[in-house]
Amino acid sequence: MSKLLSALVVAVLAVSACGTAESADDGPVVLKVGDQKGGSKALLTAAGLLDDFPYPIEWSTFTSGPPLLEAASAGAIDVGGVGNTPPIFAAAANAKIAAVYSAKGNVESDAVLVPADSALKSVPDLKGRSIAVAKGSSAHGQVLLTLAAAGLTTKDVTLTFLQPSDAYSAFTQKRVDAWAVWDPYTAQAQLEAGARVLTDGRGKSNGYTFQVAGRAALDSPGKNEAVKEFVKRIARAQRWADTHREEWARAWAAETGLKIEVARAAVERGGDLPVKLDDAVVASEQELADAFSADGALPGKVDFKEFVDTRFQGELS
């Protein structure tokens, strides 16, 4: 048998075995999704929107948004959900990504926490203190804006860059003075470690979250269709969770191992709901990017609109 004929036979057998949709350039489509603890997979499963998804999904779990977007830029994943700040840092690194979907959530859970017996009573008291935060995460943006509102900059504090699991240990062992984080970690620290909220995101954070796709996936006809279907279902799932809070809290707890009290507290604060990825969202993100540039955390200026792709907006009503 010739090499060409052998290759054709293998290709036919592979397609027959998979039974999946094909991309003209990539073969059978498998959507590679980046996820975070209690994120898209848990949400879609709870809402009953995963079993009949028309493409196989390969899930990868990340501790926060920045490493997830590094994977998206490299083509290791096709799409994934992040907060408002990771896309800005990815854009500054000229990552091969684009925000394709936006949602807006409560900002009460975007908190700067201190131990219950801490002497810190207000944001100005943070001057000269240490704050644990995941670099490039939404909490990093929260710290920047919180300090700015009090007339401080990141140079007035010591930022200790830690992922949430390590930050929780540092916080409970009092190796840092404060911790900037998001739910469910905020609720967990409050209920299990007696953490006190020094300040939250109200009046400062924009509360946006995004589904961000790699450019390679968007340029692939098959992957593009899979990403579109994925974000359509994320929108449906977010609306479901908002109207089925107790059911979602129980599913979230079961999926993540969180105590039901922690999951319920996080859910009751209100989750993300779809919003149009429009000029207002882009302008708000640009303002945050400019604040990071002015603070020196980003090299030069980021043009956020260059990292936005609105092709799916007509499908999300």
PDB file of C-alpha atoms in Angstrom:
ATOM      1  CA  MET A   1       0.000   0.000   0.000  1.00  0.00           C
ATOM      2  CA  SER A   2       1.373   3.423  -0.918  1.00  0.00           C
ATOM      3  CA  LYS A   3       2.086   6.060   1.709  1.00  0.00           C
ATOM      4  CA  LEU A   4      -0.627   8.267   0.191  1.00  0.00           C
ATOM      5  CA  LEU A   5      -3.238   5.500   0.277  1.00  0.00           C
ATOM      6  CA  SER A   6      -2.253   4.581   3.834  1.00  0.00           C
ATOM      7  CA  ALA A   7      -2.702   8.170   4.928  1.00  0.00           C
ATOM      8  CA  LEU A   8      -6.139   8.339   3.324  1.00  0.00           C
ATOM      9  CA  VAL A   9      -7.247   5.145   5.027  1.00  0.00           C
ATOM     10  CA  VAL A  10      -6.052   6.395   8.423  1.00  0.00           C
ATOM     11  CA  ALA A  11      -7.861   9.705   7.905  1.00  0.00           C
ATOM     12  CA  VAL A  12     -11.139   7.990   6.997  1.00  0.00           C
ATOM     13  CA  LEU A  13     -10.937   5.650   9.970  1.00  0.00           C
ATOM     14  CA  ALA A  14     -10.188   8.547  12.322  1.00  0.00           C
ATOM     15  CA  VAL A  15     -13.209  10.530  11.133  1.00  0.00           C
ATOM     16  CA  SER A  16     -15.470   7.477  11.361  1.00  0.00           C
ATOM     17  CA  ALA A  17     -14.313   6.712  14.911  1.00  0.00           C
ATOM     18  CA  CYS A  18     -14.735  10.262  16.190  1.00  0.00           C
ATOM     19  CA  GLY A  19     -18.057  11.126  14.597  1.00  0.00           C
ATOM     20  CA  THR A  20     -17.351  14.812  15.309  1.00  0.00           C
ATOM     21  CA  ALA A  21     -17.588  17.960  13.214  1.00  0.00           C
ATOM     22  CA  GLU A  22     -14.568  18.761  11.116  1.00  0.00           C
ATOM     23  CA  SER A  23     -12.583  21.881  10.449  1.00  0.00           C
ATOM     24  CA  ALA A  24     -11.214  22.282   6.939  1.00  0.00           C
ATOM     25  CA  ASP A  25      -7.776  23.025   8.347  1.00  0.00           C
ATOM     26  CA  ASP A  26      -7.631  21.149  11.643  1.00  0.00           C
ATOM     27  CA  GLY A  27      -9.484  17.855  11.157  1.00  0.00           C
ATOM     28  CA  PRO A  28     -12.068  16.787  13.771  1.00  0.00           C
ATOM     29  CA  VAL A  29     -12.850  19.665  16.108  1.00  0.00           C
ATOM     30  CA  VAL A  30     -12.083  19.269  19.797  1.00  0.00           C
ATOM     31  CA  LEU A  31     -12.646  22.457  21.800  1.00  0.00           C
ATOM     32  CA  LYS A  32      -9.918  23.067  24.368  1.00  0.00           C
ATOM     33  CA  VAL A  33     -11.269  25.112  27.250  1.00  0.00           C
ATOM     34  CA  GLY A  34      -9.335  26.782  30.054  1.00  0.00           C
ATOM     35  CA  ASP A  35     -11.197  26.843  33.346  1.00  0.00           C
ATOM     36  CA  GLN A  36     -10.790  27.979  36.949  1.00  0.00           C
ATOM     37  CA  LYS A  37     -12.029  26.482  40.195  1.00  0.00           C
ATOM     38  CA  GLY A  38     -15.807  26.260  40.079  1.00  0.00           C
ATOM     39  CA  GLY A  39     -15.853  27.922  36.671  1.00  0.00           C
ATOM     40  CA  SER A  40     -17.336  27.159  33.277  1.00  0.00           C
ATOM     41  CA  LYS A  41     -17.430  23.376  33.552  1.00  0.00           C
ATOM     42  CA  ALA A  42     -19.267  23.414  36.872  1.00  0.00           C
ATOM     43  CA  LEU A  43     -21.677  26.077  35.629  1.00  0.00           C
ATOM     44  CA  LEU A  44     -22.524  24.394  32.334  1.00  0.00           C
ATOM     45  CA  THR A  45     -22.919  21.009  34.039  1.00  0.00           C
ATOM     46  CA  ALA A  46     -25.273  22.392  36.671  1.00  0.00           C
ATOM     47  CA  ALA A  47     -27.352  24.153  34.032  1.00  0.00           C
ATOM     48  CA  GLY A  48     -27.631  20.949  31.998  1.00  0.00           C
ATOM     49  CA  LEU A  49     -25.894  22.481  28.992  1.00  0.00           C
ATOM     50  CA  LEU A  50     -22.857  20.255  28.679  1.00  0.00           C
ATOM     51  CA  ASP A  51     -24.082  16.743  27.863  1.00  0.00           C
ATOM     52  CA  ASP A  52     -25.385  17.692  24.415  1.00  0.00           C
ATOM     53  CA  PHE A  53     -22.555  20.037  23.499  1.00  0.00           C
ATOM     54  CA  PRO A  54     -21.906  19.269  19.804  1.00  0.00           C
ATOM     55  CA  TYR A  55     -18.117  19.090  20.106  1.00  0.00           C
ATOM     56  CA  PRO A  56     -15.838  17.140  22.443  1.00  0.00           C
ATOM     57  CA  ILE A  57     -14.262  19.381  25.089  1.00  0.00           C
ATOM     58  CA  GLU A  58     -10.828  19.022  26.654  1.00  0.00           C
ATOM     59  CA  TRP A  59     -10.709  20.904  29.953  1.00  0.00           C
ATOM     60  CA  SER A  60      -7.602  22.424  31.548  1.00  0.00           C
ATOM     61  CA  THR A  61      -7.747  23.992  35.010  1.00  0.00           C
ATOM     62  CA  PHE A  62      -5.778  27.098  35.949  1.00  0.00           C
ATOM     63  CA  THR A  63      -5.346  28.857  39.286  1.00  0.00           C
ATOM     64  CA  SER A  64      -6.036  32.308  37.826  1.00  0.00           C
ATOM     65  CA  GLY A  65      -6.494  34.215  34.594  1.00  0.00           C
ATOM     66  CA  PRO A  66      -2.920  35.140  33.579  1.00  0.00           C
ATOM     67  CA  PRO A  67      -1.615  31.582  33.049  1.00  0.00           C
ATOM     68  CA  LEU A  68      -4.874  30.684  31.321  1.00  0.00           C
ATOM     69  CA  LEU A  69      -4.365  33.466  28.773  1.00  0.00           C
ATOM     70  CA  GLU A  70      -0.745  32.484  28.253  1.00  0.00           C
ATOM     71  CA  ALA A  71      -2.051  29.071  27.224  1.00  0.00           C
ATOM     72  CA  ALA A  72      -4.646  30.642  24.931  1.00  0.00           C
ATOM     73  CA  SER A  73      -2.024  32.781  23.239  1.00  0.00           C
ATOM     74  CA  ALA A  74       0.181  29.742  22.699  1.00  0.00           C
ATOM     75  CA  GLY A  75      -2.690  27.720  21.237  1.00  0.00           C
ATOM     76  CA  ALA A  76      -2.691  25.218  24.100  1.00  0.00           C
ATOM     77  CA  ILE A  77      -6.347  26.113  24.768  1.00  0.00           C
ATOM     78  CA  ASP A  78      -8.954  27.723  22.532  1.00  0.00           C
ATOM     79  CA  VAL A  79     -11.071  29.726  24.962  1.00  0.00           C
ATOM     80  CA  GLY A  80     -11.420  30.394  28.684  1.00  0.00           C
ATOM     81  CA  GLY A  81     -13.009  32.659  31.265  1.00  0.00           C
ATOM     82  CA  VAL A  82     -11.101  35.368  33.152  1.00  0.00           C
ATOM     83  CA  GLY A  83     -11.671  38.557  35.122  1.00  0.00           C
ATOM     84  CA  ASN A  84     -11.209  42.142  34.018  1.00  0.00           C
ATOM     85  CA  THR A  85      -7.443  42.465  34.426  1.00  0.00           C
ATOM     86  CA  PRO A  86      -5.801  39.403  32.814  1.00  0.00           C
ATOM     87  CA  PRO A  87      -6.720  40.468  29.258  1.00  0.00           C
ATOM     88  CA  ILE A  88      -4.972  43.784  29.851  1.00  0.00           C
ATOM     89  CA  PHE A  89      -1.722  42.128  30.905  1.00  0.00           C
ATOM     90  CA  ALA A  90      -2.037  39.702  27.992  1.00  0.00           C
ATOM     91  CA  ALA A  91      -2.532  42.621  25.612  1.00  0.00           C
ATOM     92  CA  ALA A  92       0.554  44.333  27.011  1.00  0.00           C
ATOM     93  CA  ALA A  93       2.499  41.194  26.126  1.00  0.00           C
ATOM     94  CA  ASN A  94       0.969  41.313  22.621  1.00  0.00           C
ATOM     95  CA  ALA A  95      -0.675  37.963  23.224  1.00  0.00           C
ATOM     96  CA  LYS A  96      -2.525  36.285  20.381  1.00  0.00           C
ATOM     97  CA  ILE A  97      -5.921  36.513  22.066  1.00  0.00           C
ATOM     98  CA  ALA A  98      -9.199  38.410  21.838  1.00  0.00           C
ATOM     99  CA  ALA A  99     -12.067  38.935  24.255  1.00  0.00           C
ATOM    100  CA  VAL A 100     -15.176  37.510  22.558  1.00  0.00           C
ATOM    101  CA  TYR A 101     -17.780  37.664  25.341  1.00  0.00           C
ATOM    102  CA  SER A 102     -18.391  39.845  28.361  1.00  0.00           C
ATOM    103  CA  ALA A 103     -20.416  39.606  31.535  1.00  0.00           C
ATOM    104  CA  LYS A 104     -20.778  41.799  34.586  1.00  0.00           C
ATOM    105  CA  GLY A 105     -20.942  40.623  38.175  1.00  0.00           C
ATOM    106  CA  ASN A 106     -21.162  42.031  41.642  1.00  0.00           C
ATOM    107  CA  VAL A 107     -18.057  43.802  42.907  1.00  0.00           C
ATOM    108  CA  GLU A 108     -18.785  43.271  46.604  1.00  0.00           C
ATOM    109  CA  SER A 109     -16.869  39.992  46.484  1.00  0.00           C
ATOM    110  CA  ASP A 110     -13.794  41.693  44.996  1.00  0.00           C
ATOM    111  CA  ALA A 111     -12.382  42.390  48.405  1.00  0.00           C
ATOM    112  CA  VAL A 112      -9.283  43.381  50.292  1.00  0.00           C
ATOM    113  CA  LEU A 113      -9.338  41.192  53.390  1.00  0.00           C
ATOM    114  CA  VAL A 114      -7.572  41.529  56.727  1.00  0.00           C
ATOM    115  CA  PRO A 115      -7.561  39.242  59.782  1.00  0.00           C
ATOM    116  CA  ALA A 116     -10.379  39.828  62.235  1.00  0.00           C
ATOM    117  CA  ASP A 117      -7.988  41.210  64.865  1.00  0.00           C
ATOM    118  CA  SER A 118      -6.018  43.393  62.433  1.00  0.00           C
ATOM    119  CA  ALA A 119      -5.260  46.968  63.479  1.00  0.00           C
ATOM    120  CA  LEU A 120      -6.009  48.085  59.907  1.00  0.00           C
ATOM    121  CA  LYS A 121      -9.334  49.909  59.771  1.00  0.00           C
ATOM    122  CA  SER A 122      -9.269  51.780  56.447  1.00  0.00           C
ATOM    123  CA  VAL A 123      -7.425  51.799  53.133  1.00  0.00           C
ATOM    124  CA  PRO A 124      -4.930  54.531  54.144  1.00  0.00           C
ATOM    125  CA  ASP A 125      -3.802  52.168  56.922  1.00  0.00           C
ATOM    126  CA  LEU A 126      -2.379  49.886  54.203  1.00  0.00           C
ATOM    127  CA  LYS A 127       0.524  52.266  53.648  1.00  0.00           C
ATOM    128  CA  GLY A 128       3.737  50.408  54.400  1.00  0.00           C
ATOM    129  CA  ARG A 129       1.919  47.075  54.700  1.00  0.00           C
ATOM    130  CA  SER A 130       2.028  43.886  52.620  1.00  0.00           C
ATOM    131  CA  ILE A 131      -0.828  42.694  50.403  1.00  0.00           C
ATOM    132  CA  ALA A 132      -1.048  39.216  48.893  1.00  0.00           C
ATOM    133  CA  VAL A 133      -2.467  39.194  45.361  1.00  0.00           C
ATOM    134  CA  ALA A 134      -2.236  37.128  42.180  1.00  0.00           C
ATOM    135  CA  LYS A 135      -0.225  39.163  39.683  1.00  0.00           C
ATOM    136  CA  GLY A 136      -2.251  40.279  36.678  1.00  0.00           C
ATOM    137  CA  SER A 137      -5.508  38.997  38.174  1.00  0.00           C
ATOM    138  CA  SER A 138      -8.696  40.981  38.647  1.00  0.00           C
ATOM    139  CA  ALA A 139      -7.661  41.375  42.285  1.00  0.00           C
ATOM    140  CA  HIS A 140      -4.465  43.101  41.132  1.00  0.00           C
ATOM    141  CA  GLY A 141      -6.623  45.673  39.373  1.00  0.00           C
ATOM    142  CA  GLN A 142      -8.770  45.978  42.473  1.00  0.00           C
ATOM    143  CA  VAL A 143      -5.690  46.779  44.581  1.00  0.00           C
ATOM    144  CA  LEU A 144      -4.524  49.418  42.135  1.00  0.00           C
ATOM    145  CA  LEU A 145      -7.888  51.192  42.026  1.00  0.00           C
ATOM    146  CA  THR A 146      -8.446  50.859  45.769  1.00  0.00           C
ATOM    147  CA  LEU A 147      -5.107  52.462  46.553  1.00  0.00           C
ATOM    148  CA  ALA A 148      -5.636  55.205  43.974  1.00  0.00           C
ATOM    149  CA  ALA A 149      -8.992  56.114  45.508  1.00  0.00           C
ATOM    150  CA  ALA A 150      -7.170  56.694  48.808  1.00  0.00           C
ATOM    151  CA  GLY A 151      -4.388  58.740  47.224  1.00  0.00           C
ATOM    152  CA  LEU A 152      -1.885  55.875  47.340  1.00  0.00           C
ATOM    153  CA  THR A 153      -0.014  53.852  44.729  1.00  0.00           C
ATOM    154  CA  THR A 154       1.401  50.355  44.707  1.00  0.00           C
ATOM    155  CA  LYS A 155       4.744  51.916  45.666  1.00  0.00           C
ATOM    156  CA  ASP A 156       3.237  52.758  49.060  1.00  0.00           C
ATOM    157  CA  VAL A 157       2.683  49.076  49.854  1.00  0.00           C
ATOM    158  CA  THR A 158       4.448  45.765  49.332  1.00  0.00           C
ATOM    159  CA  LEU A 159       2.652  43.556  46.853  1.00  0.00           C
ATOM    160  CA  THR A 160       3.336  39.878  47.510  1.00  0.00           C
ATOM    161  CA  PHE A 161       2.420  38.020  44.336  1.00  0.00           C
ATOM    162  CA  LEU A 162       0.836  34.685  45.254  1.00  0.00           C
ATOM    163  CA  GLN A 163      -1.761  32.418  43.699  1.00  0.00           C
ATOM    164  CA  PRO A 164      -4.942  32.035  45.819  1.00  0.00           C
ATOM    165  CA  SER A 165      -4.045  28.749  47.540  1.00  0.00           C
ATOM    166  CA  ASP A 166      -0.647  30.063  48.631  1.00  0.00           C
ATOM    167  CA  ALA A 167      -2.110  33.435  49.516  1.00  0.00           C
ATOM    168  CA  TYR A 168      -4.696  31.791  51.768  1.00  0.00           C
ATOM    169  CA  SER A 169      -1.924  30.098  53.746  1.00  0.00           C
ATOM    170  CA  ALA A 170       0.094  33.302  53.964  1.00  0.00           C
ATOM    171  CA  PHE A 171      -2.983  35.195  55.089  1.00  0.00           C
ATOM    172  CA  THR A 172      -4.097  32.743  57.766  1.00  0.00           C
ATOM    173  CA  GLN A 173      -0.516  32.488  59.068  1.00  0.00           C
ATOM    174  CA  LYS A 174      -0.301  36.298  59.111  1.00  0.00           C
ATOM    175  CA  ARG A 175       2.733  36.399  56.845  1.00  0.00           C
ATOM    176  CA  VAL A 176       0.968  39.198  54.960  1.00  0.00           C
ATOM    177  CA  ASP A 177      -1.136  42.032  56.318  1.00  0.00           C
ATOM    178  CA  ALA A 178      -3.935  41.837  53.763  1.00  0.00           C
ATOM    179  CA  TRP A 179      -5.194  39.737  50.875  1.00  0.00           C
ATOM    180  CA  ALA A 180      -6.900  40.943  47.694  1.00  0.00           C
ATOM    181  CA  VAL A 181      -9.057  38.218  46.176  1.00  0.00           C
ATOM    182  CA  TRP A 182     -12.433  37.251  44.677  1.00  0.00           C
ATOM    183  CA  ASP A 183     -15.196  34.731  45.362  1.00  0.00           C
ATOM    184  CA  PRO A 184     -15.312  31.909  46.317  1.00  0.00           C
ATOM    185  CA  TYR A 185     -12.039  32.675  48.129  1.00  0.00           C
ATOM    186  CA  THR A 186     -13.514  35.800  49.717  1.00  0.00           C
ATOM    187  CA  ALA A 187     -16.433  33.859  51.180  1.00  0.00           C
ATOM    188  CA  GLN A 188     -14.138  31.014  52.233  1.00  0.00           C
ATOM    189  CA  ALA A 189     -11.789  33.350  54.102  1.00  0.00           C
ATOM    190  CA  GLN A 190     -14.697  35.105  55.778  1.00  0.00           C
ATOM    191  CA  LEU A 191     -16.460  31.953  56.936  1.00  0.00           C
ATOM    192  CA  GLU A 192     -13.498  29.678  57.669  1.00  0.00           C
ATOM    193  CA  ALA A 193     -10.783  32.110  58.755  1.00  0.00           C
ATOM    194  CA  GLY A 194     -12.868  34.948  60.168  1.00  0.00           C
ATOM    195  CA  ALA A 195     -11.476  37.407  57.638  1.00  0.00           C
ATOM    196  CA  ARG A 196     -12.764  40.962  57.722  1.00  0.00           C
ATOM    197  CA  VAL A 197     -13.429  43.043  54.611  1.00  0.00           C
ATOM    198  CA  LEU A 198     -11.340  46.191  54.726  1.00  0.00           C
ATOM    199  CA  THR A 199     -12.852  47.412  51.459  1.00  0.00           C
ATOM    200  CA  ASP A 200     -14.514  45.969  48.390  1.00  0.00           C
ATOM    201  CA  GLY A 201     -14.871  46.855  44.733  1.00  0.00           C
ATOM    202  CA  ARG A 202     -17.942  49.055  44.961  1.00  0.00           C
ATOM    203  CA  GLY A 203     -17.233  52.394  43.324  1.00  0.00           C
ATOM    204  CA  LYS A 204     -13.898  51.167  41.994  1.00  0.00           C
ATOM    205  CA  SER A 205     -13.972  47.855  40.092  1.00  0.00           C
ATOM    206  CA  ASN A 206     -15.989  47.548  36.878  1.00  0.00           C
ATOM    207  CA  GLY A 207     -17.004  43.952  37.629  1.00  0.00           C
ATOM    208  CA  TYR A 208     -16.451  42.682  34.091  1.00  0.00           C
ATOM    209  CA  THR A 209     -15.481  39.138  33.230  1.00  0.00           C
ATOM    210  CA  PHE A 210     -14.632  37.795  29.798  1.00  0.00           C
ATOM    211  CA  GLN A 211     -14.459  34.717  27.690  1.00  0.00           C
ATOM    212  CA  VAL A 212     -11.208  35.086  25.775  1.00  0.00           C
ATOM    213  CA  ALA A 213     -10.268  33.062  22.708  1.00  0.00           C
ATOM    214  CA  GLY A 214      -6.928  32.393  21.097  1.00  0.00           C
ATOM    215  CA  ARG A 215      -6.443  33.950  17.669  1.00  0.00           C
ATOM    216  CA  ALA A 216      -5.619  30.543  16.215  1.00  0.00           C
ATOM    217  CA  ALA A 217      -9.024  29.220  17.285  1.00  0.00           C
ATOM    218  CA  LEU A 218     -10.815  32.264  15.881  1.00  0.00           C
ATOM    219  CA  ASP A 219      -8.993  31.873  12.576  1.00  0.00           C
ATOM    220  CA  SER A 220     -10.035  28.210  12.282  1.00  0.00           C
ATOM    221  CA  PRO A 221     -13.552  27.785  10.772  1.00  0.00           C
ATOM    222  CA  GLY A 222     -14.291  24.682  12.831  1.00  0.00           C
ATOM    223  CA  LYS A 223     -12.910  26.030  16.099  1.00  0.00           C
ATOM    224  CA  ASN A 224     -14.661  29.350  15.478  1.00  0.00           C
ATOM    225  CA  GLU A 225     -18.044  27.620  15.375  1.00  0.00           C
ATOM    226  CA  ALA A 226     -17.217  25.650  18.527  1.00  0.00           C
ATOM    227  CA  VAL A 227     -16.206  28.812  20.386  1.00  0.00           C
ATOM    228  CA  LYS A 228     -19.430  30.512  19.282  1.00  0.00           C
ATOM    229  CA  GLU A 229     -21.539  27.643  20.605  1.00  0.00           C
ATOM    230  CA  PHE A 230     -19.559  27.631  23.837  1.00  0.00           C
ATOM    231  CA  VAL A 231     -20.092  31.324  24.632  1.00  0.00           C
ATOM    232  CA  LYS A 232     -23.782  31.062  23.710  1.00  0.00           C
ATOM    233  CA  ARG A 233     -24.149  28.344  26.323  1.00  0.00           C
ATOM    234  CA  ILE A 234     -22.133  30.287  28.897  1.00  0.00           C
ATOM    235  CA  ALA A 235     -24.658  33.120  28.536  1.00  0.00           C
ATOM    236  CA  ARG A 236     -27.575  30.720  29.032  1.00  0.00           C
ATOM    237  CA  ALA A 237     -25.872  29.099  32.022  1.00  0.00           C
ATOM    238  CA  GLN A 238     -25.181  32.405  33.736  1.00  0.00           C
ATOM    239  CA  ARG A 239     -28.824  33.395  33.418  1.00  0.00           C
ATOM    240  CA  TRP A 240     -29.854  29.997  34.773  1.00  0.00           C
ATOM    241  CA  ALA A 241     -27.569  30.328  37.801  1.00  0.00           C
ATOM    242  CA  ASP A 242     -29.030  33.729  38.646  1.00  0.00           C
ATOM    243  CA  THR A 243     -32.549  32.282  38.832  1.00  0.00           C
ATOM    244  CA  HIS A 244     -31.568  28.973  40.481  1.00  0.00           C
ATOM    245  CA  ARG A 245     -29.193  30.174  43.193  1.00  0.00           C
ATOM    246  CA  GLU A 246     -29.676  27.414  45.730  1.00  0.00           C
ATOM    247  CA  GLU A 247     -29.398  24.723  43.066  1.00  0.00           C
ATOM    248  CA  TRP A 248     -26.264  26.353  41.689  1.00  0.00           C
ATOM    249  CA  ALA A 249     -24.728  26.731  45.154  1.00  0.00           C
ATOM    250  CA  ARG A 250     -25.184  23.019  45.849  1.00  0.00           C
ATOM    251  CA  ALA A 251     -23.766  22.025  42.479  1.00  0.00           C
ATOM    252  CA  TRP A 252     -20.841  24.407  42.910  1.00  0.00           C
ATOM    253  CA  ALA A 253     -20.066  22.998  46.354  1.00  0.00           C
ATOM    254  CA  ALA A 254     -20.221  19.427  45.069  1.00  0.00           C
ATOM    255  CA  GLU A 255     -17.957  20.227  42.119  1.00  0.00           C
ATOM    256  CA  THR A 256     -15.306  22.162  44.031  1.00  0.00           C
ATOM    257  CA  GLY A 257     -15.362  20.643  47.506  1.00  0.00           C
ATOM    258  CA  LEU A 258     -16.369  23.971  49.003  1.00  0.00           C
ATOM    259  CA  LYS A 259     -18.530  23.877  52.100  1.00  0.00           C
ATOM    260  CA  ILE A 260     -22.132  24.546  51.131  1.00  0.00           C
ATOM    261  CA  GLU A 261     -22.140  27.600  53.401  1.00  0.00           C
ATOM    262  CA  VAL A 262     -19.227  29.077  51.451  1.00  0.00           C
ATOM    263  CA  ALA A 263     -20.797  28.359  48.065  1.00  0.00           C
ATOM    264  CA  ARG A 264     -24.146  29.727  49.194  1.00  0.00           C
ATOM    265  CA  ALA A 265     -22.602  32.946  50.519  1.00  0.00           C
ATOM    266  CA  ALA A 266     -20.740  33.515  47.253  1.00  0.00           C
ATOM    267  CA  VAL A 267     -23.775  32.760  45.100  1.00  0.00           C
ATOM    268  CA  GLU A 268     -26.108  34.970  47.125  1.00  0.00           C
ATOM    269  CA  ARG A 269     -23.908  37.980  46.406  1.00  0.00           C
ATOM    270  CA  GLY A 270     -24.948  37.573  42.789  1.00  0.00           C
ATOM    271  CA  GLY A 271     -23.101  36.078  39.862  1.00  0.00           C
ATOM    272  CA  ASP A 272     -22.042  37.232  36.426  1.00  0.00           C
ATOM    273  CA  LEU A 273     -24.684  38.075  33.846  1.00  0.00           C
ATOM    274  CA  PRO A 274     -24.110  38.632  30.119  1.00  0.00           C
ATOM    275  CA  VAL A 275     -23.600  42.175  28.846  1.00  0.00           C
ATOM    276  CA  LYS A 276     -22.918  43.352  25.329  1.00  0.00           C
ATOM    277  CA  LEU A 277     -19.247  43.610  24.480  1.00  0.00           C
ATOM    278  CA  ASP A 278     -19.591  47.218  23.376  1.00  0.00           C
ATOM    279  CA  ASP A 279     -17.762  50.541  23.420  1.00  0.00           C
ATOM    280  CA  ALA A 280     -18.639  51.119  27.090  1.00  0.00           C
ATOM    281  CA  VAL A 281     -16.967  47.860  28.132  1.00  0.00           C
ATOM    282  CA  VAL A 282     -13.913  48.616  25.995  1.00  0.00           C
ATOM    283  CA  ALA A 283     -13.664  52.153  27.401  1.00  0.00           C
ATOM    284  CA  SER A 284     -13.841  50.889  30.981  1.00  0.00           C
ATOM    285  CA  GLU A 285     -11.114  48.335  30.315  1.00  0.00           C
ATOM    286  CA  GLN A 286      -9.009  50.993  28.599  1.00  0.00           C
ATOM    287  CA  GLU A 287      -9.291  53.166  31.703  1.00  0.00           C
ATOM    288  CA  LEU A 288      -8.041  50.286  33.830  1.00  0.00           C
ATOM    289  CA  ALA A 289      -5.208  49.600  31.398  1.00  0.00           C
ATOM    290  CA  ASP A 290      -4.171  53.253  31.494  1.00  0.00           C
ATOM    291  CA  ALA A 291      -4.122  53.127  35.289  1.00  0.00           C
ATOM    292  CA  PHE A 292      -1.753  50.149  35.188  1.00  0.00           C
ATOM    293  CA  SER A 293       0.475  51.943  32.683  1.00  0.00           C
ATOM    294  CA  ALA A 294       0.580  55.063  34.841  1.00  0.00           C
ATOM    295  CA  ASP A 295       1.476  52.916  37.849  1.00  0.00           C
ATOM    296  CA  GLY A 296       4.361  51.368  35.956  1.00  0.00           C
ATOM    297  CA  ALA A 297       2.974  47.834  36.117  1.00  0.00           C
ATOM    298  CA  LEU A 298       2.657  47.741  32.322  1.00  0.00           C
ATOM    299  CA  PRO A 299       5.300  48.789  29.800  1.00  0.00           C
ATOM    300  CA  GLY A 300       3.872  51.501  27.568  1.00  0.00           C
ATOM    301  CA  LYS A 301       0.241  51.922  26.568  1.00  0.00           C
ATOM    302  CA  VAL A 302      -2.237  49.162  25.774  1.00  0.00           C
ATOM    303  CA  ASP A 303      -4.869  49.707  23.074  1.00  0.00           C
ATOM    304  CA  PHE A 304      -7.507  47.364  24.466  1.00  0.00           C
ATOM    305  CA  LYS A 305      -9.873  47.538  21.491  1.00  0.00           C
ATOM    306  CA  GLU A 306      -7.248  45.765  19.405  1.00  0.00           C
ATOM    307  CA  PHE A 307      -7.788  42.711  21.605  1.00  0.00           C
ATOM    308  CA  VAL A 308     -11.574  42.554  21.258  1.00  0.00           C
ATOM    309  CA  ASP A 309     -13.547  40.542  18.701  1.00  0.00           C
ATOM    310  CA  THR A 310     -17.295  41.196  18.567  1.00  0.00           C
ATOM    311  CA  ARG A 311     -18.197  38.627  15.881  1.00  0.00           C
ATOM    312  CA  PHE A 312     -20.473  36.635  18.218  1.00  0.00           C
ATOM    313  CA  GLN A 313     -22.486  39.506  19.687  1.00  0.00           C
ATOM    314  CA  GLY A 314     -25.447  38.990  17.376  1.00  0.00           C
ATOM    315  CA  GLU A 315     -25.719  35.401  18.612  1.00  0.00           C
ATOM    316  CA  LEU A 316     -25.943  36.228  22.307  1.00  0.00           C
ATOM    317  CA  SER A 317     -29.291  37.974  22.707  1.00  0.00           C
TER     318      SER A 317
END
